[in-house]
Amino acid sequence: MLNRNGLGRIVVDTSILQNRNMKIGLIGLGICLLIYLAIGSWLSKINYSQKSIHSYWTVVKQSCDRRVQMLPQFFQVIQHAAPEAQIIQQKISKAYEPVATNQFSETMLSNPIQVHEFLSWQKEVVMALSFMQAQEPTYPALAQNRQYLMLKMELKNLELQLGLSVKGLNRDIRYFNGLIIGFPQGWANMLYPREKPKMPLEGLMAEEAPQK
């Protein structure tokens, strides 16, 4: 209780703390407040992590799409500068074939099957481009073609950007998964917000993809 003393100041009546029920009530209120603050902080971290994942995914998706779009451009240059390089043309054409059917969105990160399909396709793209560059010395006219060299420079810059974005994406995905897996996070997530773990993307870069 709050009382005024003889000087007009407000003082707390400490006698209320001697009441057992009052003590239990205050302790319970304090615990509820701490739980409320902890849950609020946890949900805020999840929300922030999701926004960061979305930002990185947007760059990764745009970079992967552009890399795929470069396949027919390389194909046309090779047909003109090195028509005898049939094996390179075949690999590029094969990697580009699924483009019409492979449409992926950010929701796939929570779907292991779709992630596997996306990575498998991207690995084919990476291996086709890597094979093309490995065979380049065999075809001097291609290696000296200006349009081919410009496309290679664009691809190099694209790979650098993609590499940084993939690292950031995978880092944030692992952090996000840590927020919703385990105890007590996993138990709380089952009640709300019921988020699904996301899968990191491995094998999107040339150095990560096995050569054929």
mmCIF file with all atom_site columns, C-alpha atoms in Angstrom:
data_model
loop_
_atom_site.group_PDB
_atom_site.id
_atom_site.type_symbol
_atom_site.label_atom_id
_atom_site.label_alt_id
_atom_site.label_comp_id
_atom_site.label_asym_id
_atom_site.label_entity_id
_atom_site.label_seq_id
_atom_site.pdbx_PDB_ins_code
_atom_site.Cartn_x
_atom_site.Cartn_y
_atom_site.Cartn_z
_atom_site.occupancy
_atom_site.B_iso_or_equiv
_atom_site.pdbx_formal_charge
_atom_site.auth_seq_id
_atom_site.auth_comp_id
_atom_site.auth_asym_id
_atom_site.auth_atom_id
_atom_site.pdbx_PDB_model_num
ATOM 1   C CA . MET A 1 1   ? 0.000  0.000   0.000   1.00 0.00 ? 1   MET A CA 1
ATOM 2   C CA . LEU A 1 2   ? 1.044  3.619   -0.581  1.00 0.00 ? 2   LEU A CA 1
ATOM 3   C CA . ASN A 1 3   ? 0.759  6.093   2.302   1.00 0.00 ? 3   ASN A CA 1
ATOM 4   C CA . ARG A 1 4   ? 1.814  9.682   2.882   1.00 0.00 ? 4   ARG A CA 1
ATOM 5   C CA . ASN A 1 5   ? 4.121  10.416  5.793   1.00 0.00 ? 5   ASN A CA 1
ATOM 6   C CA . GLY A 1 6   ? 4.076  13.521  7.895   1.00 0.00 ? 6   GLY A CA 1
ATOM 7   C CA . LEU A 1 7   ? 6.201  15.350  5.355   1.00 0.00 ? 7   LEU A CA 1
ATOM 8   C CA . GLY A 1 8   ? 3.726  14.678  2.564   1.00 0.00 ? 8   GLY A CA 1
ATOM 9   C CA . ARG A 1 9   ? 5.942  12.121  0.860   1.00 0.00 ? 9   ARG A CA 1
ATOM 10  C CA . ILE A 1 10  ? 4.572  8.875   -0.545  1.00 0.00 ? 10  ILE A CA 1
ATOM 11  C CA . VAL A 1 11  ? 6.013  5.771   1.102   1.00 0.00 ? 11  VAL A CA 1
ATOM 12  C CA . VAL A 1 12  ? 5.428  2.053   0.531   1.00 0.00 ? 12  VAL A CA 1
ATOM 13  C CA . ASP A 1 13  ? 3.824  0.074   3.341   1.00 0.00 ? 13  ASP A CA 1
ATOM 14  C CA . THR A 1 14  ? 6.246  -2.862  3.630   1.00 0.00 ? 14  THR A CA 1
ATOM 15  C CA . SER A 1 15  ? 3.819  -4.800  5.802   1.00 0.00 ? 15  SER A CA 1
ATOM 16  C CA . ILE A 1 16  ? 2.151  -6.137  2.662   1.00 0.00 ? 16  ILE A CA 1
ATOM 17  C CA . LEU A 1 17  ? 5.337  -8.124  1.919   1.00 0.00 ? 17  LEU A CA 1
ATOM 18  C CA . GLN A 1 18  ? 4.804  -10.073 5.122   1.00 0.00 ? 18  GLN A CA 1
ATOM 19  C CA . ASN A 1 19  ? 1.631  -11.579 3.698   1.00 0.00 ? 19  ASN A CA 1
ATOM 20  C CA . ARG A 1 20  ? 2.405  -15.057 2.310   1.00 0.00 ? 20  ARG A CA 1
ATOM 21  C CA . ASN A 1 21  ? -0.236 -14.936 -0.411  1.00 0.00 ? 21  ASN A CA 1
ATOM 22  C CA . MET A 1 22  ? 0.913  -11.492 -1.466  1.00 0.00 ? 22  MET A CA 1
ATOM 23  C CA . LYS A 1 23  ? 4.496  -12.726 -1.794  1.00 0.00 ? 23  LYS A CA 1
ATOM 24  C CA . ILE A 1 24  ? 3.428  -15.688 -3.917  1.00 0.00 ? 24  ILE A CA 1
ATOM 25  C CA . GLY A 1 25  ? 1.318  -13.387 -6.082  1.00 0.00 ? 25  GLY A CA 1
ATOM 26  C CA . LEU A 1 26  ? 4.177  -10.956 -6.648  1.00 0.00 ? 26  LEU A CA 1
ATOM 27  C CA . ILE A 1 27  ? 6.591  -13.775 -7.463  1.00 0.00 ? 27  ILE A CA 1
ATOM 28  C CA . GLY A 1 28  ? 4.082  -15.272 -9.899  1.00 0.00 ? 28  GLY A CA 1
ATOM 29  C CA . LEU A 1 29  ? 3.546  -11.876 -11.513 1.00 0.00 ? 29  LEU A CA 1
ATOM 30  C CA . GLY A 1 30  ? 7.295  -11.421 -11.876 1.00 0.00 ? 30  GLY A CA 1
ATOM 31  C CA . ILE A 1 31  ? 7.692  -14.854 -13.469 1.00 0.00 ? 31  ILE A CA 1
ATOM 32  C CA . CYS A 1 32  ? 4.833  -14.173 -15.902 1.00 0.00 ? 32  CYS A CA 1
ATOM 33  C CA . LEU A 1 33  ? 6.418  -10.860 -16.849 1.00 0.00 ? 33  LEU A CA 1
ATOM 34  C CA . LEU A 1 34  ? 9.795  -12.511 -17.497 1.00 0.00 ? 34  LEU A CA 1
ATOM 35  C CA . ILE A 1 35  ? 8.156  -15.227 -19.631 1.00 0.00 ? 35  ILE A CA 1
ATOM 36  C CA . TYR A 1 36  ? 6.236  -12.584 -21.586 1.00 0.00 ? 36  TYR A CA 1
ATOM 37  C CA . LEU A 1 37  ? 9.409  -10.599 -22.260 1.00 0.00 ? 37  LEU A CA 1
ATOM 38  C CA . ALA A 1 38  ? 11.342 -13.752 -23.212 1.00 0.00 ? 38  ALA A CA 1
ATOM 39  C CA . ILE A 1 39  ? 8.649  -14.888 -25.663 1.00 0.00 ? 39  ILE A CA 1
ATOM 40  C CA . GLY A 1 40  ? 8.436  -11.406 -27.157 1.00 0.00 ? 40  GLY A CA 1
ATOM 41  C CA . SER A 1 41  ? 12.211 -11.316 -27.670 1.00 0.00 ? 41  SER A CA 1
ATOM 42  C CA . TRP A 1 42  ? 12.158 -14.832 -29.186 1.00 0.00 ? 42  TRP A CA 1
ATOM 43  C CA . LEU A 1 43  ? 9.380  -13.961 -31.657 1.00 0.00 ? 43  LEU A CA 1
ATOM 44  C CA . SER A 1 44  ? 11.196 -10.757 -32.573 1.00 0.00 ? 44  SER A CA 1
ATOM 45  C CA . LYS A 1 45  ? 14.352 -12.729 -33.373 1.00 0.00 ? 45  LYS A CA 1
ATOM 46  C CA . ILE A 1 46  ? 12.354 -15.146 -35.544 1.00 0.00 ? 46  ILE A CA 1
ATOM 47  C CA . ASN A 1 47  ? 10.745 -12.267 -37.432 1.00 0.00 ? 47  ASN A CA 1
ATOM 48  C CA . TYR A 1 48  ? 14.076 -10.505 -37.977 1.00 0.00 ? 48  TYR A CA 1
ATOM 49  C CA . SER A 1 49  ? 15.714 -13.750 -39.115 1.00 0.00 ? 49  SER A CA 1
ATOM 50  C CA . GLN A 1 50  ? 12.936 -14.403 -41.627 1.00 0.00 ? 50  GLN A CA 1
ATOM 51  C CA . LYS A 1 51  ? 13.329 -10.926 -43.110 1.00 0.00 ? 51  LYS A CA 1
ATOM 52  C CA . SER A 1 52  ? 17.080 -11.439 -43.475 1.00 0.00 ? 52  SER A CA 1
ATOM 53  C CA . ILE A 1 53  ? 16.537 -14.845 -45.096 1.00 0.00 ? 53  ILE A CA 1
ATOM 54  C CA . HIS A 1 54  ? 14.069 -13.277 -47.527 1.00 0.00 ? 54  HIS A CA 1
ATOM 55  C CA . SER A 1 55  ? 16.583 -10.588 -48.516 1.00 0.00 ? 55  SER A CA 1
ATOM 56  C CA . TYR A 1 56  ? 19.363 -13.098 -49.164 1.00 0.00 ? 56  TYR A CA 1
ATOM 57  C CA . TRP A 1 57  ? 17.025 -15.503 -50.964 1.00 0.00 ? 57  TRP A CA 1
ATOM 58  C CA . THR A 1 58  ? 15.897 -12.743 -53.335 1.00 0.00 ? 58  THR A CA 1
ATOM 59  C CA . VAL A 1 59  ? 19.507 -12.117 -54.421 1.00 0.00 ? 59  VAL A CA 1
ATOM 60  C CA . VAL A 1 60  ? 20.288 -15.854 -54.645 1.00 0.00 ? 60  VAL A CA 1
ATOM 61  C CA . LYS A 1 61  ? 17.202 -16.533 -56.773 1.00 0.00 ? 61  LYS A CA 1
ATOM 62  C CA . GLN A 1 62  ? 17.913 -13.609 -59.113 1.00 0.00 ? 62  GLN A CA 1
ATOM 63  C CA . SER A 1 63  ? 21.546 -14.675 -59.492 1.00 0.00 ? 63  SER A CA 1
ATOM 64  C CA . CYS A 1 64  ? 20.627 -18.305 -60.206 1.00 0.00 ? 64  CYS A CA 1
ATOM 65  C CA . ASP A 1 65  ? 18.006 -17.206 -62.738 1.00 0.00 ? 65  ASP A CA 1
ATOM 66  C CA . ARG A 1 66  ? 20.510 -14.964 -64.504 1.00 0.00 ? 66  ARG A CA 1
ATOM 67  C CA . ARG A 1 67  ? 23.095 -17.761 -64.585 1.00 0.00 ? 67  ARG A CA 1
ATOM 68  C CA . VAL A 1 68  ? 20.561 -20.057 -66.236 1.00 0.00 ? 68  VAL A CA 1
ATOM 69  C CA . GLN A 1 69  ? 19.626 -17.326 -68.723 1.00 0.00 ? 69  GLN A CA 1
ATOM 70  C CA . MET A 1 70  ? 23.263 -17.132 -69.759 1.00 0.00 ? 70  MET A CA 1
ATOM 71  C CA . LEU A 1 71  ? 23.230 -20.730 -71.020 1.00 0.00 ? 71  LEU A CA 1
ATOM 72  C CA . PRO A 1 72  ? 21.509 -20.003 -74.368 1.00 0.00 ? 72  PRO A CA 1
ATOM 73  C CA . GLN A 1 73  ? 23.760 -16.960 -74.801 1.00 0.00 ? 73  GLN A CA 1
ATOM 74  C CA . PHE A 1 74  ? 26.867 -19.099 -74.412 1.00 0.00 ? 74  PHE A CA 1
ATOM 75  C CA . PHE A 1 75  ? 25.283 -21.702 -76.694 1.00 0.00 ? 75  PHE A CA 1
ATOM 76  C CA . GLN A 1 76  ? 24.802 -19.180 -79.505 1.00 0.00 ? 76  GLN A CA 1
ATOM 77  C CA . VAL A 1 77  ? 28.357 -17.852 -79.180 1.00 0.00 ? 77  VAL A CA 1
ATOM 78  C CA . ILE A 1 78  ? 29.811 -21.374 -79.256 1.00 0.00 ? 78  ILE A CA 1
ATOM 79  C CA . GLN A 1 79  ? 27.721 -22.280 -82.303 1.00 0.00 ? 79  GLN A CA 1
ATOM 80  C CA . HIS A 1 80  ? 29.174 -19.273 -84.110 1.00 0.00 ? 80  HIS A CA 1
ATOM 81  C CA . ALA A 1 81  ? 32.788 -19.286 -82.871 1.00 0.00 ? 81  ALA A CA 1
ATOM 82  C CA . ALA A 1 82  ? 33.352 -23.041 -82.403 1.00 0.00 ? 82  ALA A CA 1
ATOM 83  C CA . PRO A 1 83  ? 30.632 -25.058 -84.177 1.00 0.00 ? 83  PRO A CA 1
ATOM 84  C CA . GLU A 1 84  ? 32.789 -28.162 -83.863 1.00 0.00 ? 84  GLU A CA 1
ATOM 85  C CA . ALA A 1 85  ? 32.458 -28.042 -80.042 1.00 0.00 ? 85  ALA A CA 1
ATOM 86  C CA . GLN A 1 86  ? 29.444 -30.314 -80.105 1.00 0.00 ? 86  GLN A CA 1
ATOM 87  C CA . ILE A 1 87  ? 29.992 -31.852 -76.665 1.00 0.00 ? 87  ILE A CA 1
ATOM 88  C CA . ILE A 1 88  ? 29.960 -28.415 -75.002 1.00 0.00 ? 88  ILE A CA 1
ATOM 89  C CA . GLN A 1 89  ? 26.767 -27.497 -76.830 1.00 0.00 ? 89  GLN A CA 1
ATOM 90  C CA . GLN A 1 90  ? 25.142 -30.744 -75.750 1.00 0.00 ? 90  GLN A CA 1
ATOM 91  C CA . LYS A 1 91  ? 25.947 -30.217 -72.069 1.00 0.00 ? 91  LYS A CA 1
ATOM 92  C CA . ILE A 1 92  ? 24.724 -26.618 -72.126 1.00 0.00 ? 92  ILE A CA 1
ATOM 93  C CA . SER A 1 93  ? 21.531 -27.611 -73.916 1.00 0.00 ? 93  SER A CA 1
ATOM 94  C CA . LYS A 1 94  ? 20.871 -30.417 -71.427 1.00 0.00 ? 94  LYS A CA 1
ATOM 95  C CA . ALA A 1 95  ? 21.359 -28.106 -68.445 1.00 0.00 ? 95  ALA A CA 1
ATOM 96  C CA . TYR A 1 96  ? 18.928 -25.574 -69.924 1.00 0.00 ? 96  TYR A CA 1
ATOM 97  C CA . GLU A 1 97  ? 16.143 -28.052 -70.758 1.00 0.00 ? 97  GLU A CA 1
ATOM 98  C CA . PRO A 1 98  ? 14.381 -28.060 -67.329 1.00 0.00 ? 98  PRO A CA 1
ATOM 99  C CA . VAL A 1 99  ? 14.066 -24.244 -67.233 1.00 0.00 ? 99  VAL A CA 1
ATOM 100 C CA . ALA A 1 100 ? 10.407 -24.289 -68.293 1.00 0.00 ? 100 ALA A CA 1
ATOM 101 C CA . THR A 1 101 ? 9.335  -26.729 -65.574 1.00 0.00 ? 101 THR A CA 1
ATOM 102 C CA . ASN A 1 102 ? 11.585 -25.659 -62.678 1.00 0.00 ? 102 ASN A CA 1
ATOM 103 C CA . GLN A 1 103 ? 9.816  -22.761 -60.979 1.00 0.00 ? 103 GLN A CA 1
ATOM 104 C CA . PHE A 1 104 ? 10.917 -22.333 -57.358 1.00 0.00 ? 104 PHE A CA 1
ATOM 105 C CA . SER A 1 105 ? 9.960  -19.833 -54.660 1.00 0.00 ? 105 SER A CA 1
ATOM 106 C CA . GLU A 1 106 ? 11.186 -19.074 -51.131 1.00 0.00 ? 106 GLU A CA 1
ATOM 107 C CA . THR A 1 107 ? 8.683  -21.533 -49.623 1.00 0.00 ? 107 THR A CA 1
ATOM 108 C CA . MET A 1 108 ? 10.756 -24.388 -51.044 1.00 0.00 ? 108 MET A CA 1
ATOM 109 C CA . LEU A 1 109 ? 13.361 -23.800 -48.308 1.00 0.00 ? 109 LEU A CA 1
ATOM 110 C CA . SER A 1 110 ? 11.023 -25.647 -45.930 1.00 0.00 ? 110 SER A CA 1
ATOM 111 C CA . ASN A 1 111 ? 10.456 -28.483 -48.408 1.00 0.00 ? 111 ASN A CA 1
ATOM 112 C CA . PRO A 1 112 ? 13.399 -30.951 -48.578 1.00 0.00 ? 112 PRO A CA 1
ATOM 113 C CA . ILE A 1 113 ? 12.136 -32.511 -51.829 1.00 0.00 ? 113 ILE A CA 1
ATOM 114 C CA . GLN A 1 114 ? 11.946 -29.178 -53.643 1.00 0.00 ? 114 GLN A CA 1
ATOM 115 C CA . VAL A 1 115 ? 15.322 -28.103 -52.259 1.00 0.00 ? 115 VAL A CA 1
ATOM 116 C CA . HIS A 1 116 ? 16.849 -31.333 -53.604 1.00 0.00 ? 116 HIS A CA 1
ATOM 117 C CA . GLU A 1 117 ? 15.276 -30.732 -57.039 1.00 0.00 ? 117 GLU A CA 1
ATOM 118 C CA . PHE A 1 118 ? 16.486 -27.130 -57.110 1.00 0.00 ? 118 PHE A CA 1
ATOM 119 C CA . LEU A 1 119 ? 20.041 -28.076 -56.110 1.00 0.00 ? 119 LEU A CA 1
ATOM 120 C CA . SER A 1 120 ? 20.171 -30.961 -58.590 1.00 0.00 ? 120 SER A CA 1
ATOM 121 C CA . TRP A 1 121 ? 19.203 -28.653 -61.435 1.00 0.00 ? 121 TRP A CA 1
ATOM 122 C CA . GLN A 1 122 ? 21.627 -25.925 -60.373 1.00 0.00 ? 122 GLN A CA 1
ATOM 123 C CA . LYS A 1 123 ? 24.445 -28.478 -60.132 1.00 0.00 ? 123 LYS A CA 1
ATOM 124 C CA . GLU A 1 124 ? 23.786 -29.431 -63.752 1.00 0.00 ? 124 GLU A CA 1
ATOM 125 C CA . VAL A 1 125 ? 24.037 -25.764 -64.710 1.00 0.00 ? 125 VAL A CA 1
ATOM 126 C CA . VAL A 1 126 ? 27.256 -25.312 -62.726 1.00 0.00 ? 126 VAL A CA 1
ATOM 127 C CA . MET A 1 127 ? 28.856 -28.436 -64.200 1.00 0.00 ? 127 MET A CA 1
ATOM 128 C CA . ALA A 1 128 ? 27.919 -27.448 -67.755 1.00 0.00 ? 128 ALA A CA 1
ATOM 129 C CA . LEU A 1 129 ? 29.507 -24.019 -67.369 1.00 0.00 ? 129 LEU A CA 1
ATOM 130 C CA . SER A 1 130 ? 32.566 -25.442 -65.624 1.00 0.00 ? 130 SER A CA 1
ATOM 131 C CA . PHE A 1 131 ? 33.024 -28.031 -68.379 1.00 0.00 ? 131 PHE A CA 1
ATOM 132 C CA . MET A 1 132 ? 32.721 -25.305 -71.005 1.00 0.00 ? 132 MET A CA 1
ATOM 133 C CA . GLN A 1 133 ? 35.511 -23.277 -69.419 1.00 0.00 ? 133 GLN A CA 1
ATOM 134 C CA . ALA A 1 134 ? 37.695 -26.351 -68.902 1.00 0.00 ? 134 ALA A CA 1
ATOM 135 C CA . GLN A 1 135 ? 37.398 -27.185 -72.628 1.00 0.00 ? 135 GLN A CA 1
ATOM 136 C CA . GLU A 1 136 ? 38.000 -23.612 -73.723 1.00 0.00 ? 136 GLU A CA 1
ATOM 137 C CA . PRO A 1 137 ? 41.746 -24.038 -74.555 1.00 0.00 ? 137 PRO A CA 1
ATOM 138 C CA . THR A 1 138 ? 40.806 -26.713 -77.100 1.00 0.00 ? 138 THR A CA 1
ATOM 139 C CA . TYR A 1 139 ? 38.986 -24.115 -79.167 1.00 0.00 ? 139 TYR A CA 1
ATOM 140 C CA . PRO A 1 140 ? 41.226 -21.005 -79.658 1.00 0.00 ? 140 PRO A CA 1
ATOM 141 C CA . ALA A 1 141 ? 38.599 -19.160 -81.728 1.00 0.00 ? 141 ALA A CA 1
ATOM 142 C CA . LEU A 1 142 ? 36.150 -19.457 -78.840 1.00 0.00 ? 142 LEU A CA 1
ATOM 143 C CA . ALA A 1 143 ? 38.711 -18.453 -76.215 1.00 0.00 ? 143 ALA A CA 1
ATOM 144 C CA . GLN A 1 144 ? 39.455 -15.252 -78.162 1.00 0.00 ? 144 GLN A CA 1
ATOM 145 C CA . ASN A 1 145 ? 35.868 -14.392 -79.022 1.00 0.00 ? 145 ASN A CA 1
ATOM 146 C CA . ARG A 1 146 ? 34.969 -10.985 -77.575 1.00 0.00 ? 146 ARG A CA 1
ATOM 147 C CA . GLN A 1 147 ? 31.352 -11.822 -76.803 1.00 0.00 ? 147 GLN A CA 1
ATOM 148 C CA . TYR A 1 148 ? 32.420 -15.039 -75.110 1.00 0.00 ? 148 TYR A CA 1
ATOM 149 C CA . LEU A 1 149 ? 34.956 -13.172 -72.957 1.00 0.00 ? 149 LEU A CA 1
ATOM 150 C CA . MET A 1 150 ? 32.322 -10.594 -71.948 1.00 0.00 ? 150 MET A CA 1
ATOM 151 C CA . LEU A 1 151 ? 29.922 -13.353 -70.921 1.00 0.00 ? 151 LEU A CA 1
ATOM 152 C CA . LYS A 1 152 ? 32.691 -15.028 -68.923 1.00 0.00 ? 152 LYS A CA 1
ATOM 153 C CA . MET A 1 153 ? 33.402 -11.776 -67.081 1.00 0.00 ? 153 MET A CA 1
ATOM 154 C CA . GLU A 1 154 ? 29.727 -11.350 -66.258 1.00 0.00 ? 154 GLU A CA 1
ATOM 155 C CA . LEU A 1 155 ? 29.569 -14.951 -65.054 1.00 0.00 ? 155 LEU A CA 1
ATOM 156 C CA . LYS A 1 156 ? 32.593 -14.417 -62.813 1.00 0.00 ? 156 LYS A CA 1
ATOM 157 C CA . ASN A 1 157 ? 31.051 -11.349 -61.182 1.00 0.00 ? 157 ASN A CA 1
ATOM 158 C CA . LEU A 1 158 ? 27.754 -13.176 -60.842 1.00 0.00 ? 158 LEU A CA 1
ATOM 159 C CA . GLU A 1 159 ? 29.447 -16.092 -59.091 1.00 0.00 ? 159 GLU A CA 1
ATOM 160 C CA . LEU A 1 160 ? 31.137 -13.735 -56.629 1.00 0.00 ? 160 LEU A CA 1
ATOM 161 C CA . GLN A 1 161 ? 27.834 -12.097 -55.753 1.00 0.00 ? 161 GLN A CA 1
ATOM 162 C CA . LEU A 1 162 ? 26.084 -15.455 -55.525 1.00 0.00 ? 162 LEU A CA 1
ATOM 163 C CA . GLY A 1 163 ? 28.787 -16.874 -53.264 1.00 0.00 ? 163 GLY A CA 1
ATOM 164 C CA . LEU A 1 164 ? 28.440 -14.059 -50.732 1.00 0.00 ? 164 LEU A CA 1
ATOM 165 C CA . SER A 1 165 ? 24.649 -14.274 -50.788 1.00 0.00 ? 165 SER A CA 1
ATOM 166 C CA . VAL A 1 166 ? 24.606 -18.051 -50.347 1.00 0.00 ? 166 VAL A CA 1
ATOM 167 C CA . LYS A 1 167 ? 26.921 -17.799 -47.331 1.00 0.00 ? 167 LYS A CA 1
ATOM 168 C CA . GLY A 1 168 ? 24.668 -15.176 -45.753 1.00 0.00 ? 168 GLY A CA 1
ATOM 169 C CA . LEU A 1 169 ? 21.547 -17.178 -46.550 1.00 0.00 ? 169 LEU A CA 1
ATOM 170 C CA . ASN A 1 170 ? 22.902 -20.420 -45.088 1.00 0.00 ? 170 ASN A CA 1
ATOM 171 C CA . ARG A 1 171 ? 24.157 -18.616 -41.976 1.00 0.00 ? 171 ARG A CA 1
ATOM 172 C CA . ASP A 1 172 ? 20.747 -17.083 -41.348 1.00 0.00 ? 172 ASP A CA 1
ATOM 173 C CA . ILE A 1 173 ? 18.962 -20.369 -42.040 1.00 0.00 ? 173 ILE A CA 1
ATOM 174 C CA . ARG A 1 174 ? 21.061 -22.154 -39.411 1.00 0.00 ? 174 ARG A CA 1
ATOM 175 C CA . TYR A 1 175 ? 20.392 -19.338 -36.943 1.00 0.00 ? 175 TYR A CA 1
ATOM 176 C CA . PHE A 1 176 ? 16.655 -19.500 -37.711 1.00 0.00 ? 176 PHE A CA 1
ATOM 177 C CA . ASN A 1 177 ? 16.596 -23.279 -37.224 1.00 0.00 ? 177 ASN A CA 1
ATOM 178 C CA . GLY A 1 178 ? 18.336 -22.834 -33.880 1.00 0.00 ? 178 GLY A CA 1
ATOM 179 C CA . LEU A 1 179 ? 15.469 -20.581 -32.788 1.00 0.00 ? 179 LEU A CA 1
ATOM 180 C CA . ILE A 1 180 ? 12.753 -23.187 -33.423 1.00 0.00 ? 180 ILE A CA 1
ATOM 181 C CA . ILE A 1 181 ? 14.519 -26.496 -32.685 1.00 0.00 ? 181 ILE A CA 1
ATOM 182 C CA . GLY A 1 182 ? 15.436 -27.889 -29.282 1.00 0.00 ? 182 GLY A CA 1
ATOM 183 C CA . PHE A 1 183 ? 14.081 -27.175 -25.805 1.00 0.00 ? 183 PHE A CA 1
ATOM 184 C CA . PRO A 1 184 ? 12.250 -25.025 -24.940 1.00 0.00 ? 184 PRO A CA 1
ATOM 185 C CA . GLN A 1 185 ? 12.182 -23.389 -28.395 1.00 0.00 ? 185 GLN A CA 1
ATOM 186 C CA . GLY A 1 186 ? 10.794 -26.471 -30.123 1.00 0.00 ? 186 GLY A CA 1
ATOM 187 C CA . TRP A 1 187 ? 8.009  -26.847 -27.582 1.00 0.00 ? 187 TRP A CA 1
ATOM 188 C CA . ALA A 1 188 ? 7.075  -23.174 -27.857 1.00 0.00 ? 188 ALA A CA 1
ATOM 189 C CA . ASN A 1 189 ? 7.171  -23.311 -31.665 1.00 0.00 ? 189 ASN A CA 1
ATOM 190 C CA . MET A 1 190 ? 4.672  -26.189 -31.681 1.00 0.00 ? 190 MET A CA 1
ATOM 191 C CA . LEU A 1 191 ? 2.201  -23.881 -29.966 1.00 0.00 ? 191 LEU A CA 1
ATOM 192 C CA . TYR A 1 192 ? 3.046  -20.736 -31.928 1.00 0.00 ? 192 TYR A CA 1
ATOM 193 C CA . PRO A 1 193 ? 4.165  -19.731 -34.586 1.00 0.00 ? 193 PRO A CA 1
ATOM 194 C CA . ARG A 1 194 ? 4.630  -23.340 -35.823 1.00 0.00 ? 194 ARG A CA 1
ATOM 195 C CA . GLU A 1 195 ? 7.492  -22.544 -38.182 1.00 0.00 ? 195 GLU A CA 1
ATOM 196 C CA . LYS A 1 196 ? 9.152  -25.323 -40.177 1.00 0.00 ? 196 LYS A CA 1
ATOM 197 C CA . PRO A 1 197 ? 12.943 -25.730 -40.287 1.00 0.00 ? 197 PRO A CA 1
ATOM 198 C CA . LYS A 1 198 ? 14.601 -24.511 -43.468 1.00 0.00 ? 198 LYS A CA 1
ATOM 199 C CA . MET A 1 199 ? 17.305 -26.260 -45.462 1.00 0.00 ? 199 MET A CA 1
ATOM 200 C CA . PRO A 1 200 ? 20.600 -24.533 -46.320 1.00 0.00 ? 200 PRO A CA 1
ATOM 201 C CA . LEU A 1 201 ? 21.578 -24.488 -49.991 1.00 0.00 ? 201 LEU A CA 1
ATOM 202 C CA . GLU A 1 202 ? 24.757 -26.429 -50.698 1.00 0.00 ? 202 GLU A CA 1
ATOM 203 C CA . GLY A 1 203 ? 26.303 -26.979 -54.137 1.00 0.00 ? 203 GLY A CA 1
ATOM 204 C CA . LEU A 1 204 ? 25.279 -23.746 -55.862 1.00 0.00 ? 204 LEU A CA 1
ATOM 205 C CA . MET A 1 205 ? 28.861 -22.712 -56.550 1.00 0.00 ? 205 MET A CA 1
ATOM 206 C CA . ALA A 1 206 ? 31.310 -24.100 -59.098 1.00 0.00 ? 206 ALA A CA 1
ATOM 207 C CA . GLU A 1 207 ? 33.829 -25.111 -56.411 1.00 0.00 ? 207 GLU A CA 1
ATOM 208 C CA . GLU A 1 208 ? 31.119 -27.072 -54.568 1.00 0.00 ? 208 GLU A CA 1
ATOM 209 C CA . ALA A 1 209 ? 29.836 -29.050 -57.545 1.00 0.00 ? 209 ALA A CA 1
ATOM 210 C CA . PRO A 1 210 ? 31.536 -32.314 -58.566 1.00 0.00 ? 210 PRO A CA 1
ATOM 211 C CA . GLN A 1 211 ? 32.933 -32.394 -62.074 1.00 0.00 ? 211 GLN A CA 1
ATOM 212 C CA . LYS A 1 212 ? 31.806 -34.956 -64.659 1.00 0.00 ? 212 LYS A CA 1
#
